[in-house]
Coordinates of C-alpha atoms in Angstrom, one line a residue:
M1 CA 9.5 102.3 29.8
V2 CA 11.6 101.0 27.9
Q3 CA 9.5 99.3 25.6
D4 CA 7.3 102.8 24.9
Y5 CA 10.3 104.2 24.1
L6 CA 12.0 102.0 22.0
L7 CA 8.3 102.3 20.0
T8 CA 9.2 105.4 19.7
I9 CA 12.6 105.1 17.6
T10 CA 11.6 101.8 15.9
Y11 CA 8.8 102.4 13.9
N12 CA 7.7 106.1 11.9
E13 CA 5.1 106.9 13.7
T14 CA 3.2 110.3 14.1
V15 CA 4.0 112.9 17.0
Q16 CA 1.1 112.4 18.9
N17 CA 1.3 108.3 18.8
K18 CA 5.0 109.2 19.8
L19 CA 3.6 111.9 22.8
I20 CA 1.3 108.7 23.8
N21 CA 4.0 106.0 24.2
L22 CA 6.6 108.6 26.1
T23 CA 3.9 108.9 29.3
E24 CA 2.6 105.5 29.0
G25 CA 5.9 104.3 29.5
I26 CA 6.7 107.0 32.1
E27 CA 2.8 106.5 34.3
A28 CA 4.4 102.6 33.5
Y29 CA 7.6 102.9 35.3
Y30 CA 6.1 105.4 38.4
R31 CA 2.9 102.2 38.2
D32 CA 3.5 101.9 42.0
K33 CA 3.3 105.4 43.0
D34 CA -0.2 106.5 43.6
E35 CA 0.2 110.3 41.9
T36 CA -1.4 111.8 38.5
L37 CA 0.8 112.0 35.4
Y38 CA 1.8 115.2 36.0
R39 CA 3.2 114.6 38.9
K40 CA 5.1 111.3 37.4
L41 CA 6.3 113.5 35.0
Q42 CA 7.6 116.1 37.4
D43 CA 9.6 113.0 39.3
M44 CA 11.3 112.2 36.0
L45 CA 12.4 115.5 35.1
Y46 CA 13.1 116.7 38.2
S47 CA 15.5 113.9 38.5
L48 CA 17.4 114.7 35.7
P49 CA 21.1 116.6 36.1
S50 CA 19.9 120.6 37.1
Y51 CA 22.0 121.5 33.6
I52 CA 20.2 119.8 31.8
L53 CA 17.3 121.2 33.3
D54 CA 18.4 124.9 32.8
V55 CA 19.2 124.1 28.7
L56 CA 15.3 122.8 28.5
R57 CA 14.4 126.4 30.9
E58 CA 16.1 128.4 28.1
N59 CA 14.3 126.3 25.3
V60 CA 10.6 126.4 27.1
G61 CA 10.7 128.9 30.0
D62 CA 9.2 127.5 33.0
L63 CA 9.3 123.6 33.5
D64 CA 5.8 122.9 35.2
A65 CA 4.3 124.9 32.7
W66 CA 5.2 123.2 30.0
L67 CA 5.3 119.5 31.8
L68 CA 1.3 120.8 32.3
A69 CA 1.2 121.3 27.8
I70 CA 2.9 118.0 27.4
K71 CA 0.7 116.3 30.1
D72 CA -3.1 118.3 28.7
T73 CA -1.5 118.0 25.4
R74 CA -1.3 113.4 25.5
V75 CA -4.6 114.3 27.5
Y76 CA -6.4 115.7 24.7
I77 CA -5.2 113.3 22.4
A78 CA -6.4 110.1 24.4
H79 CA -9.4 111.1 25.4
G80 CA -10.8 114.0 23.7
I81 CA -10.8 116.3 26.6
R82 CA -9.6 119.5 25.8
R83 CA -7.7 122.0 28.2
V84 CA -6.7 124.8 28.2
N85 CA -3.0 124.7 27.6
V86 CA -3.3 122.0 24.5
I87 CA -0.3 122.4 22.6
D88 CA -2.2 123.6 19.3
D89 CA 1.0 124.3 17.1
F90 CA 2.1 121.7 15.3
M91 CA 5.4 122.4 14.9
R92 CA 6.1 123.6 18.8
L93 CA 4.4 120.7 19.4
S94 CA 6.8 118.3 17.4
Q95 CA 9.5 120.3 19.4
Y96 CA 8.8 119.9 22.9
V97 CA 7.8 115.9 22.0
N98 CA 11.5 115.4 20.2
A99 CA 12.7 117.0 23.1
F100 CA 10.8 115.2 25.4
Q101 CA 11.5 111.7 24.0
Y102 CA 15.5 113.0 24.0
L103 CA 14.9 113.5 27.8
T104 CA 13.2 110.5 27.8
Q105 CA 16.1 108.5 26.8
Y106 CA 18.7 110.1 29.1
F107 CA 16.5 109.2 32.1
I108 CA 16.8 105.6 30.8
L109 CA 20.3 105.4 30.6
Q110 CA 20.2 107.7 33.9
E111 CA 18.2 104.5 36.0
L112 CA 20.3 101.7 34.4
G113 CA 23.3 103.9 35.4
M114 CA 24.8 105.2 32.7
K115 CA 25.9 109.1 32.2
I116 CA 26.4 110.8 29.8
E117 CA 29.7 113.3 30.6
S118 CA 29.4 115.2 28.4
K119 CA 26.9 118.4 28.8
E120 CA 28.4 120.3 26.1
R121 CA 27.3 117.7 23.8
V122 CA 23.4 116.7 25.8
K123 CA 22.9 120.9 25.7
M124 CA 24.2 120.7 21.8
N125 CA 21.5 117.7 21.5
L126 CA 18.5 119.3 23.4
D127 CA 19.3 122.7 22.0
S128 CA 19.1 121.4 18.2
F129 CA 14.9 120.4 19.4
F130 CA 14.5 123.7 19.3
N131 CA 16.5 125.3 16.0
T132 CA 13.6 125.4 13.9
E133 CA 16.4 125.8 10.7
E134 CA 16.8 122.3 10.8
I135 CA 13.2 121.6 10.5

């Protein structure tokens, strides 16, 4: 998982490749679980602290619908299978993938036993991915 995450910060890659690398890392992390990609994404996301989920919910609405859009977009990019929830808008895709990258980073640190104590800083960082004025 760490190797796939590092690919997303080490190389200047497309948003689509970043999404594929992040989801492949999560799939690899949960490889011993006989679950779908969607369920593995849920396992990762719902292991995060509730205040992070609350901030994310403020920006994307329903978390399961957000994960479904992430999953369907990844399946479309990797396999060409078009589903209803594919994210076609590039701005929204960039926002979602960058937020997802941050959540993956937080998850990795959490799994290593590290905690980010400043809830305000995490909120500020996560909110910044959805601020279109910065783009």
